[in-house]
């Protein structure tokens, strides 16, 4: 029996996350200052994609919290659209993604967002399910609304264990 | 000199807000339970609209906080698209909207969202600027990305005062 793969969660940064998607955050210089100087707009920060026959929608997810170490046994992806996760409160959560390796997920990476950070996953990016580490955990999810299932799941032969 | 109009902010509810837009929240029965029972999906809760030649985008707003009583001197609307505000942390904020009265705003209403509530303003809905009542105040804004200004402002002859 081989030992389970263990990976360490790292802080979420735009540079490390770029191959998988966008970090949604107020960082760097704002693109525009509006409302008589009282509001900074960081403009159009998500590479959104709703595929053929789809449209943008906002759904609300309420998820049960998990704890670290966390055993991730399944990765999924959405072949027809991007998917953004915006936490609606201060909470710790985990973002697990993986590069594609010939139609199945390669070795996963795990990120711990800071308060004020969301993510937008590019279309067809392998990722773990929504994994809050505290409750209540309410997220706005901006993704494709359409008639197709738009979901591919891959069950790992052995879970990947994510530690802090 | 006439006395300024004073209005009282009320708790945000979907029923009261319906003429102006959607309350984005995990309320009632979820439309779907996903992730092996660990996540409730409240599906497609925003009446989004990006007008001709527009597309959906996610921008991040970082706004300066105000305090109650708050003097609202200007209302604006976006003739070419809806606009959703999703708070990315636990914070008090104010939502000011007004019905249209012949091309100018009628008497405004003010709402105080609870934690876990966002709003989506319907296209062409008169509203106040983003008004957090605490900091830091980071919001994800899902609105129309396009080449037109998409903004109409109306300066009130006398500010409306919003109280708690």
Short mmCIF file of C-alpha atoms in Angstrom, two decimals:
data_model
loop_
_atom_site.label_atom_id
_atom_site.label_comp_id
_atom_site.label_asym_id
_atom_site.label_seq_id
_atom_site.Cartn_x
_atom_site.Cartn_y
_atom_site.Cartn_z
CA UNK A 1 0.00 0.00 0.00
CA UNK A 2 1.48 3.37 -1.00
CA UNK A 3 1.33 6.35 1.31
CA UNK A 4 -1.30 8.95 0.43
CA UNK A 5 -0.02 12.09 -1.26
CA UNK A 6 0.10 14.97 1.22
CA UNK A 7 0.19 18.58 0.06
CA UNK A 8 0.49 21.77 2.02
CA UNK A 9 -1.92 24.65 1.49
CA UNK A 10 -0.21 27.90 0.60
CA UNK A 11 -1.48 31.49 0.70
CA UNK A 12 -3.47 32.38 -2.40
CA UNK A 13 -1.67 34.70 -4.82
CA UNK A 14 -2.58 35.87 -8.30
CA UNK A 15 0.73 34.78 -9.76
CA UNK A 16 0.59 31.20 -8.46
CA UNK A 17 -3.09 30.88 -9.34
CA UNK A 18 -2.92 32.35 -12.86
CA UNK A 19 -2.80 29.03 -14.75
CA UNK A 20 -6.04 28.00 -13.04
CA UNK A 21 -7.94 31.26 -12.92
CA UNK A 22 -8.19 34.70 -11.41
CA UNK A 23 -7.87 35.92 -7.85
CA UNK A 24 -10.68 38.40 -7.20
CA UNK A 25 -9.28 41.00 -4.83
CA UNK A 26 -8.62 44.71 -4.36
CA UNK A 27 -4.90 44.67 -5.08
CA UNK A 28 -2.54 47.05 -6.78
CA UNK A 29 -3.75 50.31 -8.24
CA UNK A 30 -7.48 50.62 -8.91
CA UNK A 31 -8.43 50.99 -12.57
CA UNK A 32 -10.81 53.80 -11.74
CA UNK A 33 -11.78 55.90 -8.73
CA UNK A 34 -15.53 56.59 -8.64
CA UNK A 35 -18.16 58.16 -6.40
CA UNK A 36 -16.26 61.39 -5.82
CA UNK A 37 -13.13 59.62 -4.71
CA UNK A 38 -14.85 57.33 -2.20
CA UNK A 39 -14.69 54.06 -4.13
CA UNK A 40 -11.90 52.24 -5.96
CA UNK A 41 -12.96 50.08 -8.91
CA UNK A 42 -10.73 47.16 -9.85
CA UNK A 43 -12.30 46.60 -13.21
CA UNK A 44 -13.26 43.39 -14.95
CA UNK A 45 -10.96 41.05 -13.05
CA UNK A 46 -12.40 37.66 -14.08
CA UNK A 47 -11.84 35.78 -17.33
CA UNK A 48 -15.44 34.68 -17.62
CA UNK A 49 -16.71 32.25 -20.21
CA UNK A 50 -20.19 30.81 -20.50
CA UNK A 51 -19.70 28.57 -23.51
CA UNK A 52 -22.14 27.94 -26.33
CA UNK A 53 -25.78 28.46 -25.39
CA UNK A 54 -24.98 29.50 -21.82
CA UNK A 55 -25.40 32.73 -19.91
CA UNK A 56 -24.09 34.25 -16.69
CA UNK A 57 -25.95 33.58 -13.46
CA UNK A 58 -25.45 34.24 -9.78
CA UNK A 59 -26.27 31.40 -7.42
CA UNK A 60 -25.76 31.20 -3.68
CA UNK A 61 -23.94 28.24 -2.14
CA UNK A 62 -24.18 27.32 1.54
CA UNK A 63 -21.58 24.74 2.39
CA UNK A 64 -20.73 22.58 5.38
CA UNK A 65 -17.32 23.25 6.88
CA UNK A 66 -14.44 20.80 6.92
CA UNK A 67 -11.19 20.80 8.86
CA UNK A 68 -7.53 20.41 8.07
CA UNK A 69 -6.02 17.94 7.41
CA UNK A 70 -8.60 17.45 4.66
CA UNK A 71 -8.79 14.35 2.49
CA UNK A 72 -9.75 15.28 -1.06
CA UNK A 73 -11.04 12.27 -2.94
CA UNK A 74 -12.58 13.83 -6.02
CA UNK A 75 -11.82 16.60 -8.46
CA UNK A 76 -14.29 18.00 -10.94
CA UNK A 77 -14.34 20.40 -13.86
CA UNK A 78 -16.87 22.28 -15.93
CA UNK A 79 -16.29 21.83 -19.65
CA UNK A 80 -18.65 24.59 -20.69
CA UNK A 81 -17.88 27.54 -18.48
CA UNK A 82 -15.87 29.41 -15.89
CA UNK A 83 -16.95 29.41 -12.25
CA UNK A 84 -16.31 32.16 -9.71
CA UNK A 85 -16.52 31.77 -5.93
CA UNK A 86 -17.01 34.91 -3.84
CA UNK A 87 -17.17 34.42 -0.06
CA UNK A 88 -19.91 36.60 1.43
CA UNK A 89 -18.39 36.71 4.90
CA UNK A 90 -15.05 36.52 6.70
CA UNK A 91 -14.17 32.86 6.72
CA UNK A 92 -11.29 30.51 6.11
CA UNK A 93 -11.66 28.25 3.08
CA UNK A 94 -9.59 26.07 0.87
CA UNK A 95 -9.17 26.18 -2.90
CA UNK A 96 -7.87 22.97 -4.46
CA UNK A 97 -6.98 22.89 -8.15
CA UNK A 98 -4.98 20.64 -10.43
CA UNK A 99 -3.45 20.91 -13.89
CA UNK A 100 -4.85 18.63 -16.55
CA UNK A 101 -2.71 15.60 -17.35
CA UNK A 102 -4.11 14.00 -20.46
CA UNK A 103 -7.76 14.25 -19.54
CA UNK A 104 -7.37 13.54 -15.85
CA UNK A 105 -6.13 15.71 -12.98
CA UNK A 106 -2.39 15.96 -12.35
CA UNK A 107 -0.94 16.66 -8.91
CA UNK A 108 -3.22 19.05 -7.00
CA UNK A 109 -2.29 22.36 -5.38
CA UNK A 110 -4.10 23.85 -2.41
CA UNK A 111 -4.50 27.54 -1.55
CA UNK A 112 -5.81 29.38 1.49
CA UNK A 113 -7.50 32.66 0.50
CA UNK A 114 -7.21 35.68 2.77
CA UNK A 115 -10.26 37.73 3.77
CA UNK A 116 -11.38 39.74 0.75
CA UNK A 117 -10.21 37.20 -1.81
CA UNK A 118 -12.39 35.20 -4.17
CA UNK A 119 -11.45 33.10 -7.17
CA UNK A 120 -12.64 32.60 -10.72
CA UNK A 121 -11.81 29.18 -12.16
CA UNK A 122 -11.19 29.07 -15.89
CA UNK A 123 -13.38 26.77 -17.96
CA UNK A 124 -12.29 23.15 -17.69
CA UNK A 125 -10.06 23.64 -14.65
CA UNK A 126 -9.89 20.64 -12.32
CA UNK A 127 -10.88 21.66 -8.78
CA UNK A 128 -12.10 20.32 -5.47
CA UNK A 129 -15.58 20.98 -4.20
CA UNK A 130 -16.26 24.12 -2.20
CA UNK A 131 -14.41 23.63 1.08
CA UNK A 132 -15.01 26.16 3.83
CA UNK A 133 -13.02 25.70 7.03
CA UNK A 134 -15.54 27.60 9.17
CA UNK A 135 -19.23 28.31 9.32
CA UNK A 136 -21.49 29.93 8.36
CA UNK A 137 -20.15 29.70 4.82
CA UNK A 138 -22.17 31.53 2.22
CA UNK A 139 -20.72 32.13 -1.23
CA UNK A 140 -21.95 33.85 -4.35
CA UNK A 141 -21.12 31.66 -7.34
CA UNK A 142 -21.07 33.23 -10.78
CA UNK A 143 -21.18 30.50 -13.37
CA UNK A 144 -22.83 29.21 -16.49
CA UNK A 145 -26.56 28.76 -16.56
CA UNK A 146 -27.55 26.34 -19.28
CA UNK A 147 -29.29 23.10 -20.08
CA UNK A 148 -26.30 20.76 -20.16
CA UNK A 149 -24.84 18.95 -17.10
CA UNK A 150 -21.51 20.84 -17.55
CA UNK A 151 -19.80 18.59 -15.00
CA UNK A 152 -17.03 16.02 -15.20
CA UNK A 153 -15.92 14.23 -12.04
CA UNK A 154 -12.71 12.29 -11.41
CA UNK A 155 -12.46 10.08 -8.35
CA UNK A 156 -8.88 9.65 -7.12
CA UNK A 157 -7.73 6.11 -6.41
CA UNK A 158 -6.40 7.45 -3.12
CA UNK A 159 -7.34 10.78 -1.50
CA UNK A 160 -4.89 13.65 -1.46
CA UNK A 161 -4.42 14.98 2.06
CA UNK A 162 -4.22 18.75 2.44
CA UNK A 163 -2.49 20.15 5.52
CA UNK A 164 -1.95 23.67 6.83
CA UNK B 1 -36.48 76.61 3.54
CA UNK B 2 -38.16 73.19 3.61
CA UNK B 3 -36.99 70.48 5.98
CA UNK B 4 -34.93 67.74 4.36
CA UNK B 5 -36.74 64.46 3.74
CA UNK B 6 -35.73 61.89 6.35
CA UNK B 7 -36.22 58.17 5.76
CA UNK B 8 -35.57 55.25 8.02
CA UNK B 9 -33.53 52.28 6.85
CA UNK B 10 -35.39 48.99 7.16
CA UNK B 11 -34.09 45.42 7.12
CA UNK B 12 -33.57 44.10 3.59
CA UNK B 13 -36.17 41.56 2.46
CA UNK B 14 -36.79 39.98 -0.92
CA UNK B 15 -40.45 41.00 -0.96
CA UNK B 16 -39.85 44.68 -0.27
CA UNK B 17 -36.91 44.80 -2.65
CA UNK B 18 -38.52 42.95 -5.57
CA UNK B 19 -39.50 46.04 -7.60
CA UNK B 20 -35.87 47.16 -7.57
CA UNK B 21 -34.02 43.89 -7.88
CA UNK B 22 -33.07 40.63 -6.24
CA UNK B 23 -31.81 39.84 -2.77
CA UNK B 24 -28.92 37.39 -3.08
CA UNK B 25 -29.12 35.11 -0.05
CA UNK B 26 -29.44 31.51 1.09
CA UNK B 27 -33.11 31.56 2.01
CA UNK B 28 -35.91 29.07 1.78
CA UNK B 29 -35.34 25.63 0.33
CA UNK B 30 -32.25 25.14 -1.82
CA UNK B 31 -32.92 24.32 -5.46
CA UNK B 32 -30.34 21.56 -5.41
CA UNK B 33 -28.13 19.80 -2.88
CA UNK B 34 -24.69 19.03 -4.30
CA UNK B 35 -21.30 17.66 -3.22
CA UNK B 36 -22.70 14.56 -1.52
CA UNK B 37 -25.09 16.55 0.60
CA UNK B 38 -22.54 19.05 1.86
CA UNK B 39 -23.59 22.08 -0.18
CA UNK B 40 -26.94 23.74 -0.86
CA UNK B 41 -27.29 25.52 -4.20
CA UNK B 42 -29.79 28.38 -4.44
CA UNK B 43 -29.80 28.50 -8.20
CA UNK B 44 -29.75 31.46 -10.56
CA UNK B 45 -31.08 34.07 -8.15
CA UNK B 46 -30.32 37.26 -10.08
CA UNK B 47 -32.25 38.78 -12.97
CA UNK B 48 -29.14 39.75 -14.90
CA UNK B 49 -29.16 41.84 -18.02
CA UNK B 50 -26.15 43.13 -19.94
CA UNK B 51 -27.93 45.05 -22.67
CA UNK B 52 -26.94 45.28 -26.32
CA UNK B 53 -23.23 44.77 -26.95
CA UNK B 54 -22.43 44.15 -23.30
CA UNK B 55 -21.14 41.15 -21.38
CA UNK B 56 -20.92 40.06 -17.75
CA UNK B 57 -17.90 41.03 -15.73
CA UNK B 58 -16.75 40.84 -12.13
CA UNK B 59 -15.08 43.91 -10.69
CA UNK B 60 -13.97 44.54 -7.12
CA UNK B 61 -15.04 47.72 -5.32
CA UNK B 62 -13.28 49.03 -2.23
CA UNK B 63 -15.35 51.78 -0.66
CA UNK B 64 -14.89 54.30 2.14
CA UNK B 65 -17.34 53.89 5.01
CA UNK B 66 -20.01 56.39 5.96
CA UNK B 67 -22.11 56.69 9.11
CA UNK B 68 -25.79 57.10 9.90
CA UNK B 69 -27.49 59.51 9.65
CA UNK B 70 -26.32 59.62 6.04
CA UNK B 71 -27.16 62.44 3.64
CA UNK B 72 -27.77 61.06 0.15
CA UNK B 73 -27.48 63.83 -2.42
CA UNK B 74 -27.33 61.88 -5.67
CA UNK B 75 -28.99 58.86 -7.22
CA UNK B 76 -27.78 57.12 -10.33
CA UNK B 77 -28.91 54.41 -12.70
CA UNK B 78 -27.44 52.23 -15.40
CA UNK B 79 -29.56 52.25 -18.55
CA UNK B 80 -27.78 49.32 -20.17
CA UNK B 81 -27.49 46.67 -17.53
CA UNK B 82 -28.15 45.16 -14.12
CA UNK B 83 -25.62 45.56 -11.30
CA UNK B 84 -25.06 43.13 -8.43
CA UNK B 85 -23.27 43.96 -5.18
CA UNK B 86 -21.87 41.08 -3.15
CA UNK B 87 -20.12 41.99 0.12
CA UNK B 88 -16.95 39.92 0.56
CA UNK B 89 -16.86 40.27 4.34
CA UNK B 90 -19.13 40.74 7.36
CA UNK B 91 -20.01 44.40 7.31
CA UNK B 92 -22.94 46.74 7.71
CA UNK B 93 -23.95 48.63 4.58
CA UNK B 94 -26.82 50.59 3.20
CA UNK B 95 -28.79 50.06 0.01
CA UNK B 96 -30.71 53.11 -1.22
CA UNK B 97 -33.09 52.77 -4.15
CA UNK B 98 -35.93 54.80 -5.63
CA UNK B 99 -38.76 54.17 -8.03
CA UNK B 100 -38.68 56.08 -11.29
CA UNK B 101 -41.04 59.04 -11.45
CA UNK B 102 -41.13 60.25 -15.02
CA UNK B 103 -37.43 60.02 -15.72
CA UNK B 104 -36.24 61.18 -12.33
CA UNK B 105 -36.09 59.38 -8.98
CA UNK B 106 -39.19 59.29 -6.80
CA UNK B 107 -39.03 59.02 -3.00
CA UNK B 108 -36.10 56.82 -1.97
CA UNK B 109 -36.17 53.74 0.27
CA UNK B 110 -33.23 52.55 2.34
CA UNK B 111 -32.41 48.98 3.35
CA UNK B 112 -29.89 47.48 5.76
CA UNK B 113 -28.71 44.06 4.52
CA UNK B 114 -27.91 41.33 7.02
CA UNK B 115 -24.68 39.33 6.87
CA UNK B 116 -24.91 36.95 3.94
CA UNK B 117 -27.12 39.21 1.82
CA UNK B 118 -26.19 40.86 -1.44
CA UNK B 119 -28.36 42.62 -3.99
CA UNK B 120 -28.80 42.68 -7.74
CA UNK B 121 -30.24 45.92 -9.08
CA UNK B 122 -32.39 45.63 -12.18
CA UNK B 123 -31.35 47.61 -15.23
CA UNK B 124 -32.30 51.27 -14.95
CA UNK B 125 -33.04 51.20 -11.20
CA UNK B 126 -32.26 54.45 -9.40
CA UNK B 127 -29.85 53.81 -6.53
CA UNK B 128 -27.40 55.50 -4.22
CA UNK B 129 -23.67 54.90 -4.48
CA UNK B 130 -22.12 52.00 -2.60
CA UNK B 131 -22.42 52.92 1.08
CA UNK B 132 -20.64 50.71 3.58
CA UNK B 133 -21.10 51.58 7.23
CA UNK B 134 -17.87 49.88 8.33
CA UNK B 135 -14.44 49.08 6.97
CA UNK B 136 -12.77 47.31 5.34
CA UNK B 137 -15.48 47.18 2.70
CA UNK B 138 -14.71 44.99 -0.27
CA UNK B 139 -17.48 44.03 -2.68
CA UNK B 140 -17.64 41.95 -5.82
CA UNK B 141 -19.72 43.78 -8.40
CA UNK B 142 -21.18 41.83 -11.29
CA UNK B 143 -22.24 44.24 -13.97
CA UNK B 144 -22.10 45.12 -17.63
CA UNK B 145 -18.75 45.45 -19.33
CA UNK B 146 -19.11 47.51 -22.47
CA UNK B 147 -17.92 50.60 -24.31
CA UNK B 148 -20.74 52.98 -23.37
CA UNK B 149 -20.80 55.17 -20.23
CA UNK B 150 -23.96 53.34 -18.99
CA UNK B 151 -24.49 55.91 -16.24
CA UNK B 152 -27.15 58.51 -15.55
CA UNK B 153 -26.86 60.69 -12.44
CA UNK B 154 -29.54 62.79 -10.75
CA UNK B 155 -28.53 65.35 -8.14
CA UNK B 156 -31.26 65.99 -5.58
CA UNK B 157 -32.11 69.62 -4.87
CA UNK B 158 -31.90 68.70 -1.18
CA UNK B 159 -30.24 65.57 0.24
CA UNK B 160 -32.37 62.77 1.66
CA UNK B 161 -31.28 61.89 5.18
CA UNK B 162 -31.20 58.18 6.04
CA UNK B 163 -31.43 57.20 9.70
CA UNK B 164 -31.28 53.88 11.49
#
